[in-house]
Structures are given as structure tokens and as C-alpha cells.
């Protein structure tokens, strides 16, 4: 058994792969990968009426994939019902190409038209409709079919590839218009919404048909069926010709029916065609022309603009879209589409069977694992889509309950083989835990549990497909259904766990065996509890976790809401006192419910922290022993290995509550209390390694003791035992920390014998709670100060909190901590984002219950009224009660009189909400939930006091609550009329939480690629990352967040290695993907835009680079405003490009803004500020204003001198530049004097105005973006690699892999050089550079 929790550091392969250390599997992987990439070959394809063409295929592909390609190609896209034949034999659609006899390089495949069936005819109509709509963005606005928006092509004017180069050469500088719109300039307070969705020329719909719909004569009567009629269509062409069409087994033809008379006989001529497009092209010239134009445009678009995303992305703004007639949409809305979308015979999908079968697929080697992960991912994304659709149907009242007799909040539903329940406390199930609040929190906790067990991936243990949907103020949990569960009573089916929160408990040996396997990676301790007969029952999970064996014989676990231990900071328990660190911050605090849990990330970080402590203690004792040996102080030795150990021992046994704050009892100089620890990485990872000499021995020792084969001597055992005791390990011979999730659960009783163990567990929980407050929050704030964490909006802030295991309920605590930090102004941006988040979350809590009281017909009025109360300066916002379109005048008058009283049970209570009341609720919610005092009573006070902007508040609340509003410029500040009317509310979307299955192998490749780049092996790194890209593609398909990260890194590597056009192409994909998968104004997208602009500039596409930078700046202003450290980088980029195109005055506006922001966030003495001064000086020099130039360069020089010393090359460069400027200034002065003296006859030396070269601008751009190209000699490289390896061994020894983000690999310590200018995760070359220049 290894010493660690798991096979490596706790957060490694265990979760992803169910074991298997990545180090060892790498070699194997690379062999396997080669097998996968069998060489492709070319086949010829002959379709009716077109020339044969070549198609590149790979042996792994299925025949069906060729079908897909043909249905997408411009010249064959109108065919859907055909077979492929090789020498007269029909190919099986689901056969892999390599299994087909006689198929080889150069084979000719014929496309043969097949007879239609009703299903095929419907598929054909649907496909033609998709082709007609292929440029229409309305599906993206409406959030259906996994369509989403992308605007990149508006700014790049088409593709950036080959044609981009032809379009603009550097010589055309004169024609570039560089002036940005007013609202983008620094200092502008105007935040218009409209530019968020610029108009795309291609979206002006070209009309091919006025109407295409199913005819009212369907289905064909029996006698016509026997003539081969499948269905009838009705069309109106652009030329106003009304036609009725028969779909028959042979194809489509005109019949003689009209709207009111049925005459199915073929018309004359009947234009019989195998495809609808061919038929329509013959009868409508406009159709023929427009259809081919649309297809040309469709094929020119980047594939990433068209591919469906794996999960639906919703847009919070949309223009007014015309609602056009659409037969397919109409049909989809009222059927559940089951017959056609699924290629599975039989009707509805059995979700549970699919989810569980994919888990059971083999995973012995890479190809098997890829297949398995791909299947798991696909089913999950389909299930999430179906569950979302079902949840909306349930809330909209379109699904019949399975218990219709009960009151609405207690109803449960089944739709499409998915079980739906509402997040209310039904039958007082959660009475002791906080009622409805607990019932609202339980589903997300349960989902986290499902996620955790899913990641551990133990064979034979099954969880339910789970999706949590928030929609119209309700929370719905959607779950797959355990076979047989609905036929039995719950009591008889639960054979493990408890259905009444621990009053009666049962256990089962098979479940214990399965859960035992998850106990180590999830840190869950096996423990006994008492059942109703007071007998001890063994469990290896919380009591709520239920085990049920389905009729399919599988072992399911459900109700995983307490997978992780409780958070004592929010769970006051009588008679229990929290550690000092927590009490100082005012914990424990009363929370809404008793289900507050610690996050998995926190548990991991805590265990990691304890492991470091454990190693240090062992090392210190060893040193002590050594010292004692040398002193020959035998007396001391007999006392348990030296005084150090003795004190430790006594402390350990003398009860626990007294003993330690976080296991730091022994008087060891290193083991800091949690309070003092800055951040686990910084203080202990780096300082620790050098200071403790005995570390390596300690590690070896711990391993021998853990092996328990009697090789370790008594003394060493003692050392380990003491260290174990001190850090609260559950085993005496090795480091192993686990938590008992049932501690402090009301109603759970433990056997007498385990009381000592329970005490230990309680202490551990208190320590973990203290660790969160005293270690994780300060480490987050420190990362924000160092700009290692750069949240830009609510979502990215939440992510930063979660990565460090901090729950959002700590937001108030984090904000308080920031306001007490000495460097408070350098955290302005974080504080402001925190306030946004706090206000909008409090508003969302209120909005949830507000919406529940609104009936469907009043929805848009209610939402607009809420937004007016929330954001509008207009004080007496009156709700526009739905001027009921349908109610007669008389009744209306009566209703109007009734409103002020609000009574009458007319569901219009929402109408009486006032702005004052809403803001009062927000302030009280902030104080009761987040324990934070907001000092504002109206929106305008909040904006004033905290420096907020209303567009950001609008964006945050809309995203959180799923509101979609009309895109127009709102006037929030008018005191005469409200900002929103009910026409401005376009839609309400669901907010969906689900499991994201991971591609583990791809991820390992990605990580090892990053590591290689870190070590400076750029080429190998590049290969590994390309490989990761292929594997990600294999598992996720073409669109996914993780592919985005891969492409970004690849582009950066291409760029560093000098391949600009490749960099451009990869980065373009990254931008498109980020827009489609994360959203058009997600902070990640903004960053991708910035990178793309840099590569565009390097490729000589200056105007495109500027457009992209302006777009990024506009988005950033919308998302977080101007006062943000990232804005400095953006403005430096813009300023440099403008300098390059000789727009000096504009350039100065941006560069001086960057200088101001840098000085604020990095401190006036930082190297970033020095660089900013230098950039400003260069522009002044170009304008021949030497005095200002000198002033700025002097500032920069002073900073360099103080920070890196006289001798450093940066300081020398700066001083050279100063000399040059002084000469220029003197020359200018001479000339001026000459003019004064001699008047117009003076002989004037012509002045040189220097336009910077593109190369020099690019060089500066690279520096500020943290990209360095470096010529290194061979010898330097060797030394460097040796140095890097030495460090890595040290890192290994500590096992303190930084657990922060997947993407910030171990940064080798920063040497203070100019390259620190950009503190993003450095790329290999930068790391090299920092080493080399040191």
C-alpha cells in the first residue's frame, strides 16, 4: 500500500482512471496511439448528375460517415435517401471501411438512389428545411438543437486562412480606418448593448420558399398508400405559386390537389424527382437561384460556426426575430420526435440502460477506453438535453403527474423514461434540516456526489443519470429510472443505508465491498452506526446514501447528498467549539439549512496540506534522532527518540480537542499553524524543500513502515506513528486521512466503542473548517494580488473560489477579508466583482420565489417589472398588469380597482413590488445569507458607492435567472419612465447543471504536453498536445471547452516556433469554439480574441488585428468595466498597434490608460509599470515631443535601476534610450534657436519623425503578451535542462504538485526579469528565457 492517499498525489489518475499511475501508462499510450492512426486513403465517389470526385477517408470510419459528408457537400447535399455501392454490392452503413473487402486506394463508390419509406421521406423534408435555414440564426437565439452564436467572422470578414493573406498586404497602411467607436475609448461611460450582436450580412434571409408545410390531406388513404403515396406536402413558391406535392416511394411529384379538393393524381407535367430540391428548382426560378446562393455561403462558413455544441448554450440577449412558418418546428413541438431523431429501433430511449451499459464497456487499452468515453459522453449530452426539455415541459404544465391527486408541489412526473421531482420539502422529509431551503440545496449536493462517484468509476457500482434544472423559479431534478423501482415500495428495495435519515439503518456486504473501493479516493471513512434496535451496522458512506439492486441486477447508489463532510463553519452544534481561526471570523454562523458541505476540492487541498505537515514532522524527528545519536545522549534516546517525539506523543494522547489546531502541536519550527500559512504552495512547497534536510529520508522511511514487512526498525516506526497521530491519520503506519460524513448528522447514533474515533473525526472536521478560513481564503486573495487568478465576472469568480474549495456562501467572508487587506486598492477589481455577485445572487434568491407566484400569461410583465425595480432609477415603477388581451372591458375595470389591495388571490401579488422593497430584500438577504452588510437602499446608491455599472448587473442577473431580453440600448437612468417594458422580455431559459464526463487519456496527454513545454522541449510538447487534440476530438466530437484550451496552447506554440499562419488557424478555431461553447462575451472568449489579434498582426493583417482588439475591449467593458488589470494589457496591445499605424494621439490615449491601470494594480514600482512608461515614451518620441518622452523614460529607468540593478540589460537599454532622447531634444532645441535668431532665412536641418517599424512593434507586443523568442547556445540549453530536472526531482520529493488549475503548470521560480511583465502561465520559451537571462 502506498503512503499517499491513492497512487499518486490524491488528485491524480485515481479519479480519472480508476487507478493506473499516469507516469507508467505514458509509454504504453504512445505505442497505442500509433496503432490508432492507420494511414488514410482516397476513394472516388460518383453521384448521379455530378462529376466523380476524390474523398480522403480513414480505415476507422464507418460507411455512415461518408453519407454525412455527402449530405453536407454543396453538390450532393440535397440527397438523403441513397446507398453506396462498390462494384454493385451495397455497403452496410455501420461497417468500418477497413472491414469491407476490395475497398482500397482509388476504388470507385457509386451513389445509388434508393426508394423512400415514410421515415426516409420525413428525414428528407427535415434535411431540406435545415439546408434552407442553414444561415438563419433564430435557432441560436431560441436556444434549440445545440445551436449557438458566433460573431468572429463579422470582424475578420470571412475566413482568416489563405484568402485573408491575399486581401490585405502591409503596404495598404493608408486605407486602414483606425478610429474606434466613441464608446470604446478610454474613459467613456457609455455602455451600449446593441454592438454586442453586430449584424451579420449573411443572416439577411434569402427567401427560397414562402411556405413549406405538411398538407392537411395527410395521411394518404388506403387506396393511395397502395399506389406508393407516403405523405403530402403543401408549398407556396416565391412567385406565389401554390403547389401540392406527393412524396412517394419513387420520389416527389406535383399532384392535382388544392386546399379544398383532394385529387392525388399526378399533375401534368408531374416533375417526378428523387429529391425535393430538384423538383422545386424546376418549378421556381427564384428557388433555384437562392438555394444555390445559400449553399455556397453555407459551405464557405467555418465548420465551427455550424457544428452543434455538446450542451445547449443560451444567449441572454436577442434581436426581434420574425416568426416564420416552419412545419418541422411545429411538428417537433407537439411530438417528442422519437421516431426520427433516434437511430434506435423501438420507441423511447431507455436512458438508464444506455447510461449504465456505456459504463460497462471494456477499458483495457486506449482504443477501448476512447470508445467507452465517447459513448459515455454522447449519452450524457443526449440525456442532459432530454432532461432539460422534460423539465420545461413539466413546469409549463405539459406533462401529466404520476400522482395527480396531490397538491402541485408534491407531484412527480415521468416523461421519456426520465423521472422528475420538484425541489420542495415534500412530506416534511427535510423538516429537521431546514425544510424547503434544504430541499433546494439537496439536488445540487446530490449531483456533486454523482459527479464524484462517477469520476472514481468503480466497476459494478452504478449511479443514476442526474440533471438539475432551474426554470421559472422552480428547481427540478431529473433522474434516470432504476429498473423495477416503481413497482416496489421503497422500504423493501433499499438494502443498504437508511430512508429516514438514520433512524433505521441496513447494510449489505456487496455494497460495503464496492464502496470500500471508493473510500480512499473520496476520503470517506468506513464506520459503524446504530440502527433502531441499537445494534451496530457497518457503513462506508453517509446514512442517507441508499443502495438498491435494480431488476437488472445492478447495484445502484442514490441520494448522495452527503458524500462530503459537513461544513462546521455553517453548522452551529451545541457544546462544540470551533478552532480559534474560525471563531475570529465570527463562525459558526447559522445557515438556511443543515446540508452545508465542504467541497471535494477543499478536502483534497486539506489532505495535501496535512501530508506536507506529516512529512515535515517525520523529517524533523529524524534530524533530532540523528543529532541525539551524534551527541551519544543515550539517556535521551531511550525516552522515545528524543524530546521532540516525547512531547509529540503526550500531546497526541491527551485528548484531541485540546491538542492541536490543525495538527500543528509539536513545537516544530516548520509546522505552521493554519493561521500563519500563507498558501499551501508558496510557503510550504518552496521554502519547505530547502529548509528540511531530512525530507528524503522521511519519505523513504514512511514507505518502508507502510509496507509493514518488518524491515523498519522500532525507532522509525515510532517516528511515523507520532507523525500520523499529529496529523489525524486514521492508520498508525501510514498517512491516510478520511472523513466520516455522518458526524453531526441529526438522528445518527454511534456505538459506544467508537467514541475515541468519533472525537478524532470531529477534530478533523473542525480543522478542515478552520483550514478553509485561514488557508484557502488568504491563498485565493494572494493569488488575486499576484494576478495568478484573474476573475472578470461572476462566473469566473465563482470558478476561482471553487477551485480552491471555497463555497460561494463564503463570499461575504472573502469580501471582508479583502477589505482588511493592506493592499486593498490592488484588489478593487475582485472586490467589485464580488459585490456584483453578492447583489445579483441575493436578487436571484428573491426572484425565484417571486416568479413562483406568477401565472404564465403574466410572465413577461412580471419579469420586466422585477428588472425595473432592480435597475431602473425611476422610483415609482408601476407594474403593467397584463392588459389582458382577452378580458372584456367591464371585468377589466373591476380588476383594476382590486390591485392596490393586492388581494383577490389573483396571482398578481408580484405587481405590488416596489424598488425600495426589492432593495431592502436584497440588503437583508446579503446580510442573512452571506453575512455581508451592503450600504445602499437603491440601485443608484449601489452604483455610486461600489462603482458598479448597470449593464453588468443586468448581464449577471439575466444569466443567473435565465432571462432573455431584447437587444437595444436601455435608458436606466431616466427618472420619468421605467427602463423595461414587457415587450423587452423575450424568453425565459432553464439554467442547467449536469455531470461533465472527462476524456482521461486525452487529458494525460495534454498534461504531459504542458510539462514538456515547461521543460523547454517545445517540439515534443507540440506533438503530445496535437495527440491530445486528436483524442479529445475522438471523445467529445469537434466542440468542447477542453479542445479550446488545447487549440489555444497549440497556437501559442506554433507562434513561438515561428509558424504564424498555423498559429492563426488554430487560434481562429479556439475563438470560434469559445464563442460557441462558452458564450460570445465569456471572459475566456475575450482572451482568445486578444491572442488572435496578436497573431493577425504578426501575419500583417493590421486592420483585422485592430478590429479584434476593439471587439475584445468592448466585451470587457460590458463584462467588468474599465477598472481591471487585464484592461491594461488590452490597452497596451491596442496602443502598440495604433502606434504602428502612426495614429499617435489615439495610441497615447490607450497607452496612458494602461499605464494608470498598471500603476494601480501592480504598484508604481513594478516592472510592468516601467514597461508602460517606456511604451508611452516611444510614442512621444515619434511625435517629436521629447520633453514628455524623457520624463516617462526616466520614470522607467528609475524603476529598472531600483528593481534589477544598474548592470541589468533592461536598465542599460533604458539608459541608452535616455541618451538618444536627450540628443534628439538638444538637436530640436538648436533648430528652434536657429529659427528664432535668423528668422525665415535659417538653414534648418530637416527633423526625422520616426514611424516605428512593424518588427519593433511586434517585438513589444510579444513582450507585453509574455512571449519571448530566444536564441540559446547549445551549452545554455544543456545547463538549463539539468537545472530544470534538478528542480523537478525536488518537486517530486515533495509531491506537492500544484493543484491549482489544470492550466497553470509548475511555474519555475520567477527570476526578476522583464519577462515577468506578463504573469500568465508562462510558456516553455519564457521559462527558458527567465532562466537564461538570470
PDB file of N, CA, C and O in Angstrom, residues 792 796 1041 1044-1045 1048 1070 1074 1078 1081-1089 1091 1303:
ATOM      1  N   UNK A 792     -13.037  37.839 -14.073  1.00  0.00           N
ATOM      2  CA  UNK A 792     -13.517  39.040 -14.754  1.00  0.00           C
ATOM      3  C   UNK A 792     -15.003  39.245 -14.520  1.00  0.00           C
ATOM      4  O   UNK A 792     -15.510  40.340 -14.690  1.00  0.00           O
ATOM      5  N   UNK A 796     -16.493  33.550 -13.475  1.00  0.00           N
ATOM      6  CA  UNK A 796     -15.070  33.219 -13.304  1.00  0.00           C
ATOM      7  C   UNK A 796     -14.641  33.396 -11.850  1.00  0.00           C
ATOM      8  O   UNK A 796     -13.747  32.712 -11.377  1.00  0.00           O
ATOM      9  N   UNK A1041     -15.079  22.635 -24.471  1.00  0.00           N
ATOM     10  CA  UNK A1041     -14.217  23.583 -23.762  1.00  0.00           C
ATOM     11  C   UNK A1041     -12.771  23.107 -23.726  1.00  0.00           C
ATOM     12  O   UNK A1041     -11.838  23.896 -23.884  1.00  0.00           O
ATOM     13  N   UNK A1044     -10.769  23.707 -26.684  1.00  0.00           N
ATOM     14  CA  UNK A1044     -10.458  25.127 -26.761  1.00  0.00           C
ATOM     15  C   UNK A1044      -9.091  25.400 -26.133  1.00  0.00           C
ATOM     16  O   UNK A1044      -8.228  26.064 -26.723  1.00  0.00           O
ATOM     17  N   UNK A1045      -8.884  24.861 -24.929  1.00  0.00           N
ATOM     18  CA  UNK A1045      -7.613  25.067 -24.225  1.00  0.00           C
ATOM     19  C   UNK A1045      -6.467  24.466 -25.032  1.00  0.00           C
ATOM     20  O   UNK A1045      -5.374  25.039 -25.133  1.00  0.00           O
ATOM     21  N   UNK A1048      -5.678  26.686 -28.026  1.00  0.00           N
ATOM     22  CA  UNK A1048      -5.006  27.928 -27.637  1.00  0.00           C
ATOM     23  C   UNK A1048      -3.520  27.676 -27.406  1.00  0.00           C
ATOM     24  O   UNK A1048      -2.662  28.407 -27.878  1.00  0.00           O
ATOM     25  N   UNK A1070      -9.941  28.312 -31.897  1.00  0.00           N
ATOM     26  CA  UNK A1070     -10.144  28.478 -30.450  1.00  0.00           C
ATOM     27  C   UNK A1070     -11.170  29.579 -30.182  1.00  0.00           C
ATOM     28  O   UNK A1070     -12.030  29.436 -29.310  1.00  0.00           O
ATOM     29  N   UNK A1074     -14.735  28.991 -28.447  1.00  0.00           N
ATOM     30  CA  UNK A1074     -15.037  29.648 -27.182  1.00  0.00           C
ATOM     31  C   UNK A1074     -16.359  30.413 -27.290  1.00  0.00           C
ATOM     32  O   UNK A1074     -17.191  30.375 -26.380  1.00  0.00           O
ATOM     33  N   UNK A1078     -18.811  28.636 -24.797  1.00  0.00           N
ATOM     34  CA  UNK A1078     -18.874  29.369 -23.523  1.00  0.00           C
ATOM     35  C   UNK A1078     -19.769  30.594 -23.614  1.00  0.00           C
ATOM     36  O   UNK A1078     -20.288  31.069 -22.619  1.00  0.00           O
ATOM     37  N   UNK A1081     -19.635  36.566 -24.888  1.00  0.00           N
ATOM     38  CA  UNK A1081     -18.898  37.574 -24.107  1.00  0.00           C
ATOM     39  C   UNK A1081     -18.327  36.958 -22.831  1.00  0.00           C
ATOM     40  O   UNK A1081     -18.106  37.624 -21.858  1.00  0.00           O
ATOM     41  N   UNK A1082     -18.059  35.654 -22.878  1.00  0.00           N
ATOM     42  CA  UNK A1082     -17.422  34.994 -21.730  1.00  0.00           C
ATOM     43  C   UNK A1082     -15.974  35.492 -21.614  1.00  0.00           C
ATOM     44  O   UNK A1082     -15.304  35.692 -22.626  1.00  0.00           O
ATOM     45  N   UNK A1083     -15.477  35.714 -20.382  1.00  0.00           N
ATOM     46  CA  UNK A1083     -14.095  36.207 -20.226  1.00  0.00           C
ATOM     47  C   UNK A1083     -13.081  35.412 -21.034  1.00  0.00           C
ATOM     48  O   UNK A1083     -12.124  35.962 -21.574  1.00  0.00           O
ATOM     49  N   UNK A1084     -13.294  34.101 -21.123  1.00  0.00           N
ATOM     50  CA  UNK A1084     -12.383  33.276 -21.890  1.00  0.00           C
ATOM     51  C   UNK A1084     -12.355  33.705 -23.361  1.00  0.00           C
ATOM     52  O   UNK A1084     -11.304  33.792 -23.981  1.00  0.00           O
ATOM     53  N   UNK A1085     -13.555  33.996 -23.900  1.00  0.00           N
ATOM     54  CA  UNK A1085     -13.644  34.435 -25.296  1.00  0.00           C
ATOM     55  C   UNK A1085     -12.869  35.735 -25.498  1.00  0.00           C
ATOM     56  O   UNK A1085     -12.183  35.916 -26.503  1.00  0.00           O
ATOM     57  N   UNK A1086     -12.974  36.629 -24.520  1.00  0.00           N
ATOM     58  CA  UNK A1086     -12.273  37.922 -24.631  1.00  0.00           C
ATOM     59  C   UNK A1086     -10.772  37.680 -24.769  1.00  0.00           C
ATOM     60  O   UNK A1086     -10.097  38.271 -25.608  1.00  0.00           O
ATOM     61  N   UNK A1087     -10.260  36.757 -23.933  1.00  0.00           N
ATOM     62  CA  UNK A1087      -8.826  36.475 -24.002  1.00  0.00           C
ATOM     63  C   UNK A1087      -8.445  35.854 -25.342  1.00  0.00           C
ATOM     64  O   UNK A1087      -7.403  36.189 -25.912  1.00  0.00           O
ATOM     65  N   UNK A1088      -9.291  34.964 -25.839  1.00  0.00           N
ATOM     66  CA  UNK A1088      -8.991  34.337 -27.131  1.00  0.00           C
ATOM     67  C   UNK A1088      -8.928  35.397 -28.234  1.00  0.00           C
ATOM     68  O   UNK A1088      -8.096  35.343 -29.124  1.00  0.00           O
ATOM     69  N   UNK A1089      -9.822  36.378 -28.171  1.00  0.00           N
ATOM     70  CA  UNK A1089      -9.805  37.463 -29.152  1.00  0.00           C
ATOM     71  C   UNK A1089      -8.462  38.198 -29.111  1.00  0.00           C
ATOM     72  O   UNK A1089      -7.890  38.545 -30.141  1.00  0.00           O
ATOM     73  N   UNK A1091      -5.495  37.046 -28.134  1.00  0.00           N
ATOM     74  CA  UNK A1091      -4.426  36.233 -28.735  1.00  0.00           C
ATOM     75  C   UNK A1091      -4.526  36.269 -30.254  1.00  0.00           C
ATOM     76  O   UNK A1091      -3.534  36.399 -30.953  1.00  0.00           O
ATOM     77  N   UNK A1303      -4.502  24.488 -15.955  1.00  0.00           N
ATOM     78  CA  UNK A1303      -3.665  25.105 -16.951  1.00  0.00           C
ATOM     79  C   UNK A1303      -2.481  25.871 -16.424  1.00  0.00           C
ATOM     80  O   UNK A1303      -1.777  26.480 -17.163  1.00  0.00           O
TER      81      UNK A1303
END
